[in-house]
PDB file of C-alpha atoms in Angstrom:
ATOM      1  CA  UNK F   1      17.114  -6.117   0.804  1.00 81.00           C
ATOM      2  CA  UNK F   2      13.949  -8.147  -0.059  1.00 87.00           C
ATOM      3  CA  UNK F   3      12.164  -7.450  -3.708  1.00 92.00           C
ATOM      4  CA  UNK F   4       8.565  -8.115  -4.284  1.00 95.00           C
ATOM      5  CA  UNK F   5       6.720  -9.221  -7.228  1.00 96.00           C
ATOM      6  CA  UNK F   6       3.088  -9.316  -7.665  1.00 97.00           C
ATOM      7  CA  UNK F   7       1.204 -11.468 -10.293  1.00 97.00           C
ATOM      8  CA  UNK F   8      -2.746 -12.766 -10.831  1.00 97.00           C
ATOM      9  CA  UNK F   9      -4.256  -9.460 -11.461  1.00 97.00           C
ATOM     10  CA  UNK F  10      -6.633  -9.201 -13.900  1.00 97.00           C
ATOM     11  CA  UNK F  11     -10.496  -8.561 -15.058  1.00 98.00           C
ATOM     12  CA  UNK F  12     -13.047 -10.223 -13.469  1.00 98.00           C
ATOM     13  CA  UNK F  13     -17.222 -10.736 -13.225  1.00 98.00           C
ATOM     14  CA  UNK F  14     -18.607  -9.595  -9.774  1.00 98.00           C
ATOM     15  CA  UNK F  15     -19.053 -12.928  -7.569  1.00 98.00           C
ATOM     16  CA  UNK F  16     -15.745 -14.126  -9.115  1.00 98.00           C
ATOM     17  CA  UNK F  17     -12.280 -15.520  -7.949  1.00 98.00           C
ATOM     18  CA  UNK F  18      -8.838 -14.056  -8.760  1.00 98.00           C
ATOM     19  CA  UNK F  19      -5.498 -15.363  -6.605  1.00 98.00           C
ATOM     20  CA  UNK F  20      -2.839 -12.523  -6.079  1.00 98.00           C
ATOM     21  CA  UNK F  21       0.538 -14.324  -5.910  1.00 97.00           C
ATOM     22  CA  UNK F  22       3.675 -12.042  -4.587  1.00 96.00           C
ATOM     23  CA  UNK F  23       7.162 -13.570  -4.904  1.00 94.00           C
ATOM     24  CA  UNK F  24       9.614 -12.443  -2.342  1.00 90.00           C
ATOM     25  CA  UNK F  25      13.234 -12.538  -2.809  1.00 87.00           C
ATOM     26  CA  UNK F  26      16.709 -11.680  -1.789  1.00 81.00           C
ATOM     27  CA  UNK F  27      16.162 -11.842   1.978  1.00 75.00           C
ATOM     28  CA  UNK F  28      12.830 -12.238   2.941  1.00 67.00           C
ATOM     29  CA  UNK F  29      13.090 -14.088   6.086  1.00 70.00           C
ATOM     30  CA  UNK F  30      14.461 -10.969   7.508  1.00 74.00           C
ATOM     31  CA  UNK F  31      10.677  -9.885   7.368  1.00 81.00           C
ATOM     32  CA  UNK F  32       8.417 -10.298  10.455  1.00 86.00           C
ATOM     33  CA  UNK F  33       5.352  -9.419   8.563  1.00 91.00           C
ATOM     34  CA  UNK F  34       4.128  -9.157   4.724  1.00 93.00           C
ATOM     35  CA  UNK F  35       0.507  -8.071   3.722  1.00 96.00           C
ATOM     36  CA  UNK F  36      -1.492  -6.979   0.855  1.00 98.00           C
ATOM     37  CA  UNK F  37      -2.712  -3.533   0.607  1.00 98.00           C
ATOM     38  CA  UNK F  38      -4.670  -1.960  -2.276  1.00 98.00           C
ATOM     39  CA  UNK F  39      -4.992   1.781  -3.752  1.00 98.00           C
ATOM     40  CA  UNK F  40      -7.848   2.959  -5.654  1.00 96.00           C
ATOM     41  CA  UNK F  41      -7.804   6.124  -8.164  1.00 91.00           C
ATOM     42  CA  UNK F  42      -8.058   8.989  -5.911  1.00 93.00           C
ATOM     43  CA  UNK F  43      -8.273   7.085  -2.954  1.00 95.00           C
ATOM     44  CA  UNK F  44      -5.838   6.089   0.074  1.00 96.00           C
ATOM     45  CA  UNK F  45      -3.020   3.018   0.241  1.00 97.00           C
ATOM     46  CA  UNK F  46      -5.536   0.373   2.448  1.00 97.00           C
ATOM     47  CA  UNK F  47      -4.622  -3.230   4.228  1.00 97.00           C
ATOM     48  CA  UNK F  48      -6.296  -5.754   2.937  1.00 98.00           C
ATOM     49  CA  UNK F  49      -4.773  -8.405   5.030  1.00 98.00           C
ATOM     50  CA  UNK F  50      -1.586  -9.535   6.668  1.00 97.00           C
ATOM     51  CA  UNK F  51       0.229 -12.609   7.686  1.00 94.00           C
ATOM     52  CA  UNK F  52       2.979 -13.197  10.211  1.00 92.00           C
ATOM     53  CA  UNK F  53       6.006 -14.482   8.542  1.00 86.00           C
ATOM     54  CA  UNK F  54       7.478 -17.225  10.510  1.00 80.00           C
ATOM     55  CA  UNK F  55       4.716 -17.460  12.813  1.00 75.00           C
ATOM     56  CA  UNK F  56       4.193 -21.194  13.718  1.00 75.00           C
ATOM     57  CA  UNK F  57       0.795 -21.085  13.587  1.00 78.00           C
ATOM     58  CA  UNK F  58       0.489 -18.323  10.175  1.00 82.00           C
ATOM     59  CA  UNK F  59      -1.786 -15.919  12.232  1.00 90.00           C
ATOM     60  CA  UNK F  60      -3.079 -13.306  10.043  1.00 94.00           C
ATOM     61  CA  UNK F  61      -5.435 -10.328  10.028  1.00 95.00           C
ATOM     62  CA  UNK F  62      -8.307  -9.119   7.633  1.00 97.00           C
ATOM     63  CA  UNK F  63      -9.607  -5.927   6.606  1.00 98.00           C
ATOM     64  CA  UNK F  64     -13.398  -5.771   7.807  1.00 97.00           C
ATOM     65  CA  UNK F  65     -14.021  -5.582   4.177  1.00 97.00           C
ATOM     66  CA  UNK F  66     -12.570  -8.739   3.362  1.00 98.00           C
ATOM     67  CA  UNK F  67     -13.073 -11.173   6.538  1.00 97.00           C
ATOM     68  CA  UNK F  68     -14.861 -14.276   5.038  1.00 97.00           C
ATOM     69  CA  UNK F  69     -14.076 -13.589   1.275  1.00 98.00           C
ATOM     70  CA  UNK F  70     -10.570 -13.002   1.114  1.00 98.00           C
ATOM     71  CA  UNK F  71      -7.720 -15.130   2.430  1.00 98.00           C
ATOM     72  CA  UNK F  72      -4.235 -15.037   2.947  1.00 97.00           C
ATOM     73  CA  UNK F  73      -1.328 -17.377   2.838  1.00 95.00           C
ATOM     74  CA  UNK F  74       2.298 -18.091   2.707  1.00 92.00           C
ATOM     75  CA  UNK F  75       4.999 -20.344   1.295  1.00 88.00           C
ATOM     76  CA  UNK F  76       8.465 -20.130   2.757  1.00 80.00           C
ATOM     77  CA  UNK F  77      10.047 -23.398   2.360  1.00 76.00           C
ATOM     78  CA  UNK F  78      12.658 -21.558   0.596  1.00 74.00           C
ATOM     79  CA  UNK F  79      15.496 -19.611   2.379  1.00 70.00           C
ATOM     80  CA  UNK F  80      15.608 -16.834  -0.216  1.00 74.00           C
ATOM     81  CA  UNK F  81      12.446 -17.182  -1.837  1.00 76.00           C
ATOM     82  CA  UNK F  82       9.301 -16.850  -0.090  1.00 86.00           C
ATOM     83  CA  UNK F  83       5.764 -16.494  -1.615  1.00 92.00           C
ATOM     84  CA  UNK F  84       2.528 -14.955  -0.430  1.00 95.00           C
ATOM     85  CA  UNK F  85      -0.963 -15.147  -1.873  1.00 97.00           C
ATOM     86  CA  UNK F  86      -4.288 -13.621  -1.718  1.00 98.00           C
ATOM     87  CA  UNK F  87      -7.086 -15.521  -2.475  1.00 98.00           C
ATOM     88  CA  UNK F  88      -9.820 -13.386  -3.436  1.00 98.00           C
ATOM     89  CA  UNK F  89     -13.096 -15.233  -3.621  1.00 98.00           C
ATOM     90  CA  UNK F  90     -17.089 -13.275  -4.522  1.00 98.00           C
ATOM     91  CA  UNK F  91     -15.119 -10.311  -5.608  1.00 98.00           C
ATOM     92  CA  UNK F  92     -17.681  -7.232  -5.490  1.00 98.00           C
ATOM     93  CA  UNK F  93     -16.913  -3.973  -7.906  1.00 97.00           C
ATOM     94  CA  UNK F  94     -15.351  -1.905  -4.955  1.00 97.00           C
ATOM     95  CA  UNK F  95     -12.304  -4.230  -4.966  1.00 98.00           C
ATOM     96  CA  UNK F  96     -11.215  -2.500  -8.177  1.00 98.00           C
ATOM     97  CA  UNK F  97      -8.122  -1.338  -7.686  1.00 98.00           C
ATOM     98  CA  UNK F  98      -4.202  -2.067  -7.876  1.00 98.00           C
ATOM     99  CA  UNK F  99      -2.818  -4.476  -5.235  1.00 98.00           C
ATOM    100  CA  UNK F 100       0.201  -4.181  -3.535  1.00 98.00           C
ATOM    101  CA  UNK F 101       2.618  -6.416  -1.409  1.00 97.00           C
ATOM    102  CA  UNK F 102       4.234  -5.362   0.960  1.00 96.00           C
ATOM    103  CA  UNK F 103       7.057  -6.389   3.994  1.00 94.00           C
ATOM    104  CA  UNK F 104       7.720  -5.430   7.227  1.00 91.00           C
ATOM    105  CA  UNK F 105      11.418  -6.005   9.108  1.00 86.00           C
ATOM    106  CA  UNK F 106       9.955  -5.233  12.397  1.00 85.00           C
ATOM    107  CA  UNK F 107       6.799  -4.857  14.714  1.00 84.00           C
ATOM    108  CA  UNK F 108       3.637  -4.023  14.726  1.00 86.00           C
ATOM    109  CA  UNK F 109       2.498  -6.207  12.089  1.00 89.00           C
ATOM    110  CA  UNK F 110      -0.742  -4.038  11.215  1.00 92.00           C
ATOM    111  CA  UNK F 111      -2.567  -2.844   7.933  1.00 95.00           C
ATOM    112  CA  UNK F 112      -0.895   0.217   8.307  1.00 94.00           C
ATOM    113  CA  UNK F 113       1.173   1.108   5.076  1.00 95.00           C
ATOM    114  CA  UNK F 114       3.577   3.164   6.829  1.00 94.00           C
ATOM    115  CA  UNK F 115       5.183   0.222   9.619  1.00 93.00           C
ATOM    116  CA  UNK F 116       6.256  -1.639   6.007  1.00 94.00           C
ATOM    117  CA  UNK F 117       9.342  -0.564   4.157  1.00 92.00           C
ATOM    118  CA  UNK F 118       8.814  -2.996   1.113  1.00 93.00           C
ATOM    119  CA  UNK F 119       6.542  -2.257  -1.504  1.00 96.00           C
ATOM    120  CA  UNK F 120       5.609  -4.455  -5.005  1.00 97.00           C
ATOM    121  CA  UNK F 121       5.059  -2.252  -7.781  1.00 97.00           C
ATOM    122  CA  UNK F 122       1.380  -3.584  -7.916  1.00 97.00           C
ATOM    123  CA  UNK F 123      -0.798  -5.589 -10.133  1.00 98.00           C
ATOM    124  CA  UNK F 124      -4.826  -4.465 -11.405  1.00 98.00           C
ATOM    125  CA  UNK F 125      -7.627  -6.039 -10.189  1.00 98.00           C
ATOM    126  CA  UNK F 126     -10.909  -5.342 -11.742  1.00 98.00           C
ATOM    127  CA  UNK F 127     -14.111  -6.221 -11.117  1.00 98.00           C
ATOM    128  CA  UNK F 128     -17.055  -6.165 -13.334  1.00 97.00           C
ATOM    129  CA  UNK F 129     -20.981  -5.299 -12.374  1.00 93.00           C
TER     130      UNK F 129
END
């Protein structure tokens, strides 16, 4: 089993920063994949991005949204405790909403909250006109 644990939400101007930070324990290098995804009221579960978890090279994918303001990145130097963050950089009022992290045990590695089978329980972001 693998439990997430989101942090870094919070209020924010428009053209501001905020970094997500999800801490990922019990067995988390049993995951192939972990991303971010984000929910709006009254709106669908969306990827926001997505980073391979023991990928060499830490290839990761961006919602078309997001590509150039957002980015993505992971820490697992520990065994049993991984990390993932979300940089979030000239945040705009549509990025209101709560942000989730998620994992995936196996392939594909998409945006798509259904392939992931372990869910944060979220943290706010909100952004400010």
């Amino acid at each position: 089993q693998v439990q997430l644990a989101e942090s870094g939400g919070g209020l924010v101007r428009a053209g501001g920063s905020l970094r997500l930070s999800c801490a990922a324990s019990g067995r988390p290098y049993t995951r192939l994949c972990m991303a971010w995804f984000r929910q709006a009221p009254d709106k669908e579960r969306t990827g926001v991005a997505m980073i391979y978890t023991n990928d060499g090279d830490g290839r990761a994918f961006y919602a078309d949204s997001v590509k150039g303001r957002f980015t993505i990145s992971r820490d697992n130097t520990n065994l049993t405790h991984n990390a993932v963050y979300l940089d979030m950089n000239s945040l705009k009022p549509e990025d209101t909403a709560m942000y989730y992290c998620a994992a995936s045990r196996s392939p594909p590695c998409t945006l798509v909250a259904k392939y992931y089978d372990a869910w944060g329980q979220g943290t706010q972001v909100t952004v400010s006109s």
